[in-house]
């Protein structure tokens, strides 16, 4: 109930990066028009998956990845833009429900 971080009062402008560089074996690098850059590794992205299921796992103190039987190394099979909101990944462990919003990605400290 309190994990939105008070976004309601922030800028209504969607902060979409100007450059989105996805390396399926390494991770993702985002660059915004103002020069702000965020680079995130595959595991970092996967364990911070924003979907409800992974959120529950983290809340319960359980690992999001690797799970029993998880393929290693972790890979991105496919990436898709979700409107102007963010990006989603198909992971090689069969997971694909998380949508990573640009706003949250920009605020991540990497
Ligand atoms: Zn997830």
Short mmCIF file of C-alpha atoms and ligand atoms in Angstrom, two decimals:
data_model
loop_
_atom_site.label_atom_id
_atom_site.label_comp_id
_atom_site.label_asym_id
_atom_site.label_seq_id
_atom_site.Cartn_x
_atom_site.Cartn_y
_atom_site.Cartn_z
CA UNK A 1 0.00 0.00 0.00
CA UNK A 2 2.92 2.32 0.57
CA UNK A 3 5.35 1.29 -2.15
CA UNK A 4 4.41 3.93 -4.71
CA UNK A 5 6.82 6.37 -3.13
CA UNK A 6 4.42 9.26 -3.39
CA UNK A 7 4.57 9.45 -7.16
CA UNK A 8 1.17 11.09 -7.38
CA UNK A 9 2.59 14.52 -6.66
CA UNK A 10 5.61 14.21 -8.94
CA UNK A 11 5.90 15.36 -12.52
CA UNK A 12 3.21 13.90 -14.79
CA UNK A 13 5.80 13.73 -17.55
CA UNK A 14 6.94 10.24 -18.44
CA UNK A 15 10.69 10.08 -18.22
CA UNK A 16 11.54 7.98 -21.23
CA UNK A 17 15.23 7.33 -21.90
CA UNK A 18 16.67 8.51 -25.18
CA UNK A 19 18.82 5.41 -25.56
CA UNK A 20 17.93 1.85 -24.55
CA UNK A 21 20.73 -0.65 -24.92
CA UNK A 22 19.86 -4.25 -24.05
CA UNK A 23 22.55 -6.92 -24.09
CA UNK A 24 20.80 -10.25 -23.57
CA UNK A 25 23.84 -11.76 -21.89
CA UNK A 26 24.95 -8.76 -19.84
CA UNK A 27 22.17 -6.36 -18.94
CA UNK A 28 20.68 -3.04 -19.88
CA UNK A 29 22.07 0.46 -20.15
CA UNK A 30 19.72 3.42 -20.29
CA UNK A 31 20.70 6.97 -21.17
CA UNK A 32 18.39 9.95 -20.79
CA UNK A 33 18.45 13.15 -22.78
CA UNK A 34 19.96 15.02 -19.82
CA UNK A 35 22.93 12.64 -19.79
CA UNK A 36 21.78 10.54 -16.83
CA UNK A 37 22.85 6.92 -17.33
CA UNK A 38 21.79 3.77 -15.50
CA UNK A 39 23.45 0.40 -16.15
CA UNK A 40 21.89 -2.72 -14.64
CA UNK A 41 23.16 -6.28 -14.84
CA UNK A 42 20.93 -9.23 -15.68
CA UNK A 43 20.84 -10.63 -12.15
CA UNK A 44 20.20 -7.21 -10.66
CA UNK A 45 17.27 -6.74 -13.04
CA UNK A 46 15.91 -10.22 -12.43
CA UNK A 47 16.05 -10.16 -8.62
CA UNK A 48 14.38 -6.75 -8.61
CA UNK A 49 11.59 -7.84 -10.95
CA UNK A 50 8.67 -5.52 -10.18
CA UNK A 51 5.87 -8.03 -10.79
CA UNK A 52 3.51 -8.98 -7.98
CA UNK A 53 4.83 -12.54 -7.72
CA UNK A 54 8.45 -11.50 -7.25
CA UNK A 55 7.38 -8.74 -4.91
CA UNK A 56 5.74 -11.40 -2.72
CA UNK A 57 8.87 -13.56 -2.78
CA UNK A 58 11.05 -10.65 -1.66
CA UNK A 59 8.58 -9.74 1.04
CA UNK A 60 8.66 -13.33 2.29
CA UNK A 61 12.46 -13.21 2.31
CA UNK A 62 12.73 -15.81 -0.45
CA UNK A 63 15.11 -15.61 -3.41
CA UNK A 64 13.57 -14.32 -6.63
CA UNK A 65 16.42 -15.82 -8.59
CA UNK A 66 17.92 -18.34 -8.79
CA UNK A 67 15.04 -20.64 -7.94
CA UNK A 68 15.40 -24.43 -7.81
CA UNK A 69 15.94 -25.51 -11.41
CA UNK A 70 16.73 -22.01 -12.65
CA UNK A 71 18.89 -22.07 -15.79
CA UNK A 72 22.32 -20.56 -15.42
CA UNK A 73 23.61 -18.32 -16.67
CA UNK A 74 20.62 -16.05 -16.64
CA UNK A 75 19.71 -14.66 -20.07
CA UNK A 76 17.20 -12.33 -21.65
CA UNK A 77 15.40 -14.06 -24.50
CA UNK A 78 13.43 -11.05 -25.63
CA UNK A 79 12.75 -7.46 -24.63
CA UNK A 80 9.69 -5.40 -25.45
CA UNK A 81 8.79 -1.78 -24.91
CA UNK A 82 5.56 -1.24 -23.03
CA UNK A 83 4.19 1.93 -24.55
CA UNK A 84 6.01 4.93 -23.16
CA UNK A 85 5.91 3.43 -19.69
CA UNK A 86 8.80 1.05 -19.57
CA UNK A 87 10.24 -2.27 -20.72
CA UNK A 88 9.52 -5.94 -20.14
CA UNK A 89 11.76 -8.98 -20.57
CA UNK A 90 11.29 -12.63 -21.40
CA UNK A 91 13.83 -14.43 -19.22
CA UNK A 92 15.29 -17.83 -19.93
CA UNK A 93 13.78 -19.15 -16.69
CA UNK A 94 10.33 -18.66 -18.22
CA UNK A 95 9.49 -15.48 -16.30
CA UNK A 96 8.07 -12.51 -18.19
CA UNK A 97 5.46 -10.71 -16.08
CA UNK A 98 7.57 -7.85 -14.74
CA UNK A 99 7.28 -4.42 -16.33
CA UNK A 100 10.16 -2.12 -15.45
CA UNK A 101 8.98 1.48 -15.47
CA UNK A 102 11.34 4.17 -16.75
CA UNK A 103 10.73 6.29 -13.71
CA UNK A 104 11.77 3.54 -11.28
CA UNK A 105 14.75 2.58 -13.46
CA UNK A 106 15.93 6.16 -13.57
CA UNK A 107 15.78 6.37 -9.79
CA UNK A 108 17.69 3.11 -9.30
CA UNK A 109 21.21 3.65 -8.04
CA UNK A 110 23.60 1.73 -10.23
ZN1 LIG B 1 8.60 -11.19 -11.44
#
